[in-house]
């Protein structure tokens, strides 16, 4: 099974392609400044895992709680995900989200790759 840490941590997931385009746009500005590049939305690791399994045609169901939590394939009961404290971050931040309003106003940057598309691309890359 896939072994993970805190599946309830929420992150602002974004695609490197979008961020590189944003960095390039920053460097085209006449005056240097600080900008945040982000999607402005947050999804948990749990949501990411569910979307990734969904993409490969598996629906998962969560059982238990805390360190004893695990996820099984709904069709055959196979354990696909387990939780291990070994993968908890020592200084966990439960909720991370960015605000890219300044970049949007300054040079029109917006992310193009959605969360679902990001998951799809990552799964396809790992499956290749």
Coordinates of N, CA, C and O in Angstrom, one line a residue:
X1 N 0.8 -1.2 0.0 CA 0.0 0.0 0.0 C 0.9 1.3 0.0 O 2.0 1.2 0.4
X2 N 0.2 2.3 -0.4 CA 0.9 3.7 -0.3 C 0.9 4.1 1.1 O -0.2 4.1 1.8
X3 N 2.1 4.5 1.7 CA 2.2 4.9 3.1 C 2.3 6.4 3.1 O 3.2 7.0 2.4
X4 N 1.4 7.1 3.8 CA 1.4 8.5 3.9 C 1.4 9.0 5.3 O 1.1 8.3 6.3
X5 N 1.6 10.3 5.5 CA 1.5 11.0 6.8 C 0.2 11.6 7.0 O -0.8 11.0 6.9
X6 N 0.2 12.9 7.2 CA -1.1 13.6 7.5 C -1.9 13.9 6.2 O -1.6 14.8 5.5
X7 N -2.9 13.1 6.0 CA -3.7 13.2 4.8 C -4.7 14.4 4.9 O -5.4 14.7 3.9
X8 N -4.8 15.0 6.1 CA -5.8 16.1 6.3 C -5.1 17.4 6.1 O -5.8 18.5 6.1
X9 N -3.8 17.5 5.9 CA -3.1 18.7 5.6 C -3.6 19.3 4.3 O -3.8 18.6 3.3
X10 N -3.9 20.6 4.3 CA -4.4 21.2 3.1 C -3.3 22.1 2.4 O -2.6 22.8 3.1
X11 N -3.2 22.0 1.1 CA -2.2 22.7 0.4 C -2.8 23.4 -0.8 O -3.8 23.1 -1.3
X12 N -2.0 24.4 -1.3 CA -2.4 25.1 -2.5 C -1.6 24.5 -3.6 O -0.4 24.8 -3.9
X13 N -2.2 23.4 -4.2 CA -1.5 22.6 -5.2 C -1.5 23.4 -6.5 O -2.5 23.9 -7.0
X14 N -0.3 23.5 -7.2 CA -0.2 24.1 -8.4 C 0.8 23.4 -9.3 O 1.7 22.7 -8.8
X15 N 0.8 23.7 -10.6 CA 1.6 23.1 -11.6 C 2.9 23.9 -11.9 O 2.8 25.1 -12.0
X16 N 4.0 23.3 -11.9 CA 5.3 24.0 -12.2 C 5.2 24.8 -13.5 O 5.8 25.9 -13.5
X17 N 4.6 24.3 -14.5 CA 4.5 25.1 -15.7 C 3.9 26.4 -15.5 O 4.4 27.4 -16.0
X18 N 2.8 26.5 -14.7 CA 2.2 27.8 -14.4 C 3.1 28.7 -13.6 O 3.2 29.9 -13.9
X19 N 3.9 28.1 -12.7 CA 4.8 28.9 -11.9 C 6.0 29.4 -12.7 O 6.4 30.6 -12.5
X20 N 6.5 28.6 -13.6 CA 7.6 29.1 -14.4 C 7.1 30.2 -15.3 O 7.8 31.2 -15.5
X21 N 5.9 30.1 -15.9 CA 5.4 31.2 -16.7 C 5.2 32.5 -15.8 O 5.5 33.6 -16.3
X22 N 4.8 32.3 -14.6 CA 4.7 33.5 -13.7 C 6.0 34.1 -13.4 O 6.2 35.3 -13.3
X23 N 7.0 33.2 -13.1 CA 8.4 33.8 -12.8 C 8.9 34.5 -14.0 O 9.5 35.6 -13.9
X24 N 8.7 34.0 -15.2 CA 9.1 34.7 -16.4 C 8.5 36.0 -16.5 O 9.1 37.1 -16.8
X25 N 7.2 36.1 -16.3 CA 6.4 37.4 -16.3 C 6.9 38.4 -15.3 O 7.1 39.6 -15.6
X26 N 7.3 37.9 -14.1 CA 7.9 38.7 -13.1 C 9.2 39.4 -13.6 O 9.4 40.6 -13.4
X27 N 10.0 38.6 -14.3 CA 11.3 39.1 -14.7 C 11.1 40.1 -15.9 O 12.1 40.8 -16.2
X28 N 9.9 40.2 -16.5 CA 9.7 41.1 -17.6 C 9.2 42.5 -17.1 O 9.1 43.4 -17.8
X29 N 9.0 42.6 -15.8 CA 8.5 43.8 -15.2 C 9.7 44.9 -15.1 O 10.8 44.5 -15.0
X30 N 9.3 46.1 -15.4 CA 10.3 47.2 -15.4 C 10.9 47.4 -14.0 O 12.1 47.7 -13.9
X31 N 10.1 47.2 -12.9 CA 10.6 47.4 -11.6 C 10.5 46.1 -10.8 O 9.5 45.5 -10.8
X32 N 11.6 45.7 -10.2 CA 11.6 44.5 -9.4 C 10.6 44.6 -8.2 O 10.4 45.7 -7.6
X33 N 9.9 43.5 -7.9 CA 9.0 43.5 -6.8 C 8.8 42.1 -6.3 O 9.2 41.1 -7.0
X34 N 8.1 41.9 -5.2 CA 7.8 40.6 -4.7 C 6.4 40.2 -5.1 O 5.5 41.0 -4.9
X35 N 6.2 39.0 -5.5 CA 4.9 38.5 -5.9 C 4.7 37.1 -5.4 O 5.6 36.3 -5.1
X36 N 3.4 36.8 -5.1 CA 3.1 35.4 -4.7 C 2.4 34.8 -5.9 O 1.5 35.4 -6.6
X37 N 2.8 33.6 -6.3 CA 2.1 32.8 -7.3 C 1.4 31.6 -6.6 O 2.1 30.9 -5.9
X38 N 0.1 31.5 -6.8 CA -0.6 30.4 -6.2 C -1.9 30.2 -6.9 O -2.3 31.0 -7.8
X39 N -2.6 29.1 -6.6 CA -3.9 28.8 -7.3 C -5.0 29.5 -6.6 O -6.1 29.8 -7.1
X40 N -4.8 29.8 -5.3 CA -5.8 30.5 -4.5 C -6.9 29.5 -4.0 O -8.0 29.9 -3.5
X41 N -6.7 28.2 -4.2 CA -7.6 27.2 -3.6 C -6.8 26.2 -2.9 O -5.6 26.0 -3.2
X42 N -7.4 25.5 -2.0 CA -6.7 24.5 -1.2 C -7.4 23.1 -1.3 O -8.7 23.1 -1.4
X43 N -6.6 22.1 -1.3 CA -7.1 20.7 -1.3 C -6.3 19.9 -0.3 O -5.1 20.1 -0.2
X44 N -6.9 19.0 0.4 CA -6.2 18.1 1.3 C -5.4 17.0 0.6 O -5.7 16.7 -0.6
X45 N -4.4 16.5 1.2 CA -3.7 15.3 0.7 C -4.7 14.2 0.5 O -4.6 13.5 -0.6
X46 N -5.6 14.1 1.3 CA -6.7 13.1 1.2 C -7.4 13.2 -0.2 O -7.6 12.3 -0.9
X47 N -7.8 14.5 -0.5 CA -8.5 14.8 -1.8 C -7.6 14.4 -2.9 O -8.0 13.9 -3.9
X48 N -6.3 14.7 -2.8 CA -5.3 14.4 -3.9 C -5.3 12.9 -4.1 O -5.3 12.4 -5.2
X49 N -5.2 12.1 -3.0 CA -5.1 10.7 -3.1 C -6.4 10.1 -3.7 O -6.3 9.2 -4.6
X50 N -7.5 10.6 -3.3 CA -8.8 10.1 -3.8 C -8.9 10.4 -5.3 O -9.3 9.5 -6.1
X51 N -8.5 11.6 -5.7 CA -8.5 12.0 -7.2 C -7.5 11.1 -8.0 O -7.8 10.7 -9.1
X52 N -6.4 10.8 -7.4 CA -5.4 10.0 -8.1 C -5.9 8.6 -8.3 O -5.8 8.0 -9.4
X53 N -6.5 8.0 -7.3 CA -7.0 6.6 -7.4 C -8.2 6.6 -8.4 O -8.4 5.7 -9.2
X54 N -9.0 7.7 -8.3 CA -10.2 7.8 -9.2 C -9.7 7.8 -10.7 O -10.3 7.2 -11.5
X55 N -8.6 8.5 -10.9 CA -8.1 8.6 -12.3 C -7.7 7.3 -12.8 O -7.8 7.0 -14.0
X56 N -7.2 6.4 -12.0 CA -6.8 5.0 -12.5 C -8.0 4.0 -12.3 O -7.8 2.8 -12.4
X57 N -9.2 4.6 -12.0 CA -10.4 3.7 -12.0 C -10.6 3.0 -10.7 O -11.4 2.0 -10.7
X58 N -10.1 3.5 -9.6 CA -10.3 2.9 -8.3 C -11.0 3.9 -7.4 O -10.6 5.0 -7.3
X59 N -12.0 3.4 -6.7 CA -12.7 4.3 -5.7 C -12.2 3.7 -4.4 O -12.3 2.5 -4.1
X60 N -11.8 4.6 -3.5 CA -11.3 4.2 -2.2 C -12.3 4.6 -1.1 O -13.1 5.6 -1.2
X61 N -12.2 3.9 0.0 CA -13.0 4.1 1.2 C -12.1 4.2 2.4 O -11.3 3.3 2.6
X62 N -12.3 5.2 3.2 CA -11.4 5.4 4.4 C -12.0 4.7 5.6 O -13.2 4.7 5.8
X63 N -11.1 4.1 6.4 CA -11.5 3.4 7.6 C -10.6 3.9 8.8 O -9.5 4.2 8.6
X64 N -11.2 3.8 10.0 CA -10.4 4.1 11.2 C -10.1 5.6 11.3 O -10.7 6.4 10.7
X65 N -9.1 5.9 12.2 CA -8.8 7.3 12.4 C -7.3 7.4 12.9 O -6.8 6.4 13.4
X66 N -6.8 8.6 12.8 CA -5.4 8.8 13.3 C -4.4 7.9 12.6 O -4.5 7.6 11.4
X67 N -3.5 7.4 13.4 CA -2.4 6.5 12.9 C -3.0 5.2 12.4 O -2.3 4.4 11.7
X68 N -4.2 4.8 12.8 CA -4.8 3.6 12.4 C -5.6 3.7 11.1 O -6.3 2.7 10.7
X69 N -5.7 4.9 10.6 CA -6.5 5.1 9.4 C -5.9 4.4 8.2 O -4.7 4.3 8.0
X70 N -6.8 3.9 7.3 CA -6.3 3.3 6.1 C -7.4 3.4 5.0 O -8.6 3.7 5.4
X71 N -7.1 3.2 3.8 CA -8.1 3.2 2.7 C -8.1 1.9 1.9 O -7.0 1.4 1.7
X72 N -9.3 1.5 1.6 CA -9.4 0.2 0.8 C -10.1 0.5 -0.5 O -10.8 1.5 -0.7
X73 N -9.8 -0.4 -1.5 CA -10.5 -0.4 -2.8 C -11.9 -0.8 -2.5 O -12.2 -1.9 -1.9
X74 N -12.9 0.0 -2.9 CA -14.3 -0.3 -2.6 C -14.7 -1.6 -3.3 O -15.5 -2.4 -2.7
X75 N -14.2 -2.0 -4.4 CA -14.6 -3.2 -5.1 C -14.1 -4.5 -4.5 O -14.8 -5.5 -4.5
X76 N -12.8 -4.5 -4.1 CA -12.3 -5.7 -3.6 C -11.7 -5.7 -2.2 O -11.2 -6.7 -1.7
X77 N -11.8 -4.6 -1.5 CA -11.3 -4.5 -0.1 C -9.8 -4.5 0.1 O -9.3 -4.4 1.2
X78 N -9.1 -4.4 -1.0 CA -7.6 -4.4 -0.9 C -7.2 -3.1 -0.2 O -7.7 -2.0 -0.6
X79 N -6.3 -3.2 0.7 CA -5.8 -2.0 1.4 C -4.8 -1.2 0.4 O -3.8 -1.8 0.0
X80 N -5.2 0.0 0.1 CA -4.4 0.8 -0.9 C -3.6 1.9 -0.2 O -2.5 2.3 -0.7
X81 N -4.0 2.4 1.0 CA -3.3 3.5 1.7 C -3.3 3.2 3.2 O -4.3 2.7 3.7
X82 N -2.1 3.4 3.8 CA -2.0 3.3 5.2 C -1.4 4.6 5.7 O -0.7 5.3 4.9
X83 N -1.6 5.0 7.0 CA -1.0 6.2 7.6 C 0.1 5.7 8.5 O 0.0 4.8 9.2
X84 N 1.2 6.5 8.5 CA 2.3 6.2 9.4 C 2.9 7.5 10.0 O 3.2 8.5 9.2
X85 N 3.0 7.6 11.3 CA 3.6 8.8 11.9 C 5.0 9.1 11.4 O 5.5 10.2 11.5
X86 N 5.7 8.1 10.8 CA 7.0 8.3 10.3 C 7.0 9.4 9.2 O 8.0 10.1 9.0
X87 N 5.9 9.6 8.6 CA 5.8 10.6 7.5 C 5.1 11.9 7.9 O 4.8 12.7 7.1
X88 N 4.9 12.0 9.2 CA 4.3 13.3 9.7 C 5.5 14.3 9.7 O 6.6 14.0 10.0
X89 N 5.2 15.5 9.3 CA 6.2 16.6 9.4 C 6.3 17.1 10.8 O 5.3 17.3 11.5
X90 N 7.6 17.3 11.3 CA 7.8 17.8 12.7 C 7.1 19.1 12.9 O 6.6 19.3 14.0
X91 N 7.1 20.0 12.0 CA 6.5 21.3 12.1 C 5.3 21.5 11.1 O 5.4 22.3 10.2
X92 N 4.4 20.6 11.2 CA 3.3 20.6 10.2 C 2.5 21.9 10.2 O 2.1 22.4 11.3
X93 N 2.2 22.3 9.1 CA 1.3 23.5 8.9 C 0.0 22.8 8.2 O 0.1 22.2 7.2
X94 N -1.1 22.9 8.9 CA -2.3 22.2 8.5 C -3.0 22.8 7.3 O -3.7 22.2 6.5
X95 N -2.8 24.2 7.0 CA -3.5 24.8 6.0 C -2.6 25.9 5.3 O -2.2 26.8 5.9
X96 N -2.3 25.6 4.0 CA -1.5 26.6 3.2 C -2.3 27.0 2.0 O -2.7 26.1 1.2
X97 N -2.4 28.3 1.8 CA -3.1 28.8 0.6 C -2.5 30.2 0.3 O -2.1 30.9 1.2
X98 N -2.3 30.4 -1.0 CA -1.6 31.7 -1.4 C -2.6 32.6 -2.0 O -3.8 32.2 -2.4
X99 N -2.2 33.9 -2.1 CA -3.0 34.9 -2.7 C -2.2 35.6 -3.8 O -1.3 36.3 -3.5
X100 N -2.5 35.3 -5.1 CA -1.7 35.8 -6.2 C -2.4 37.1 -6.8 O -2.1 37.4 -8.0
X101 N -3.2 37.7 -6.1 CA -3.9 38.9 -6.6 C -2.9 40.0 -7.1 O -3.2 40.5 -8.2
X102 N -1.8 40.2 -6.4 CA -0.9 41.2 -6.9 C -0.3 40.8 -8.3 O -0.2 41.7 -9.1
X103 N 0.1 39.6 -8.5 CA 0.6 39.1 -9.8 C -0.5 39.2 -10.8 O -0.2 39.6 -12.0
X104 N -1.7 38.9 -10.5 CA -2.8 39.0 -11.5 C -3.0 40.4 -11.9 O -3.1 40.7 -13.1
X105 N -2.9 41.4 -11.0 CA -3.1 42.8 -11.3 C -1.9 43.4 -12.0 O -2.1 44.1 -13.0
X106 N -0.7 43.0 -11.6 CA 0.5 43.6 -12.2 C 0.8 43.1 -13.6 O 1.2 43.9 -14.5
X107 N 0.6 41.8 -13.9 CA 0.9 41.3 -15.2 C 0.0 40.2 -15.7 O 0.3 39.4 -16.6
X108 N -1.2 40.1 -15.1 CA -2.2 39.2 -15.7 C -2.0 37.8 -15.5 O -2.6 36.9 -16.1
X109 N -1.2 37.4 -14.5 CA -0.9 36.0 -14.3 C -2.0 35.3 -13.6 O -2.6 35.8 -12.6
X110 N -2.4 34.1 -14.1 CA -3.4 33.2 -13.5 C -2.9 31.8 -13.8 O -2.5 31.5 -14.9
X111 N -3.1 30.9 -12.8 CA -2.8 29.5 -13.1 C -3.8 28.9 -14.2 O -4.9 29.3 -14.2
X112 N -3.3 28.1 -15.0 CA -4.1 27.5 -16.1 C -4.4 26.0 -15.8 O -5.4 25.5 -16.2
X113 N -3.6 25.4 -15.0 CA -3.8 23.9 -14.7 C -4.6 23.7 -13.5 O -4.2 24.2 -12.4
X114 N -5.8 23.1 -13.6 CA -6.6 22.9 -12.5 C -6.1 21.8 -11.6 O -5.2 21.0 -11.9
X115 N -6.6 21.7 -10.4 CA -6.2 20.7 -9.4 C -6.4 19.3 -10.1 O -5.5 18.4 -10.0
X116 N -7.6 19.0 -10.6 CA -7.8 17.7 -11.2 C -6.9 17.4 -12.4 O -6.4 16.3 -12.5
X117 N -6.6 18.4 -13.2 CA -5.6 18.3 -14.3 C -4.2 18.0 -13.7 O -3.5 17.2 -14.3
X118 N -3.8 18.7 -12.7 CA -2.5 18.4 -12.0 C -2.4 17.0 -11.6 O -1.4 16.3 -11.9
X119 N -3.5 16.5 -10.9 CA -3.5 15.1 -10.5 C -3.3 14.2 -11.7 O -2.5 13.2 -11.6
X120 N -4.1 14.4 -12.7 CA -4.1 13.6 -13.9 C -2.7 13.5 -14.5 O -2.1 12.5 -14.8
X121 N -2.0 14.7 -14.6 CA -0.7 14.7 -15.2 C 0.3 14.0 -14.3 O 1.2 13.3 -14.8
X122 N 0.2 14.2 -13.0 CA 1.1 13.5 -12.1 C 1.0 12.0 -12.2 O 2.0 11.2 -12.2
X123 N -0.3 11.5 -12.2 CA -0.5 10.1 -12.3 C 0.0 9.5 -13.6 O 0.7 8.5 -13.6
X124 N -0.3 10.2 -14.7 CA 0.2 9.8 -16.0 C 1.7 9.7 -16.0 O 2.3 8.8 -16.6
X125 N 2.4 10.7 -15.4 CA 3.8 10.8 -15.4 C 4.4 9.6 -14.6 O 5.4 9.0 -15.1
X126 N 3.8 9.3 -13.5 CA 4.3 8.1 -12.7 C 3.9 6.8 -13.3 O 4.6 5.8 -13.0
X127 N 2.9 6.8 -14.2 CA 2.5 5.5 -14.9 C 3.3 5.3 -16.2 O 3.2 4.2 -16.7
X128 N 4.0 6.3 -16.6 CA 4.7 6.1 -17.9 C 6.0 5.3 -17.8 O 6.5 5.0 -16.8

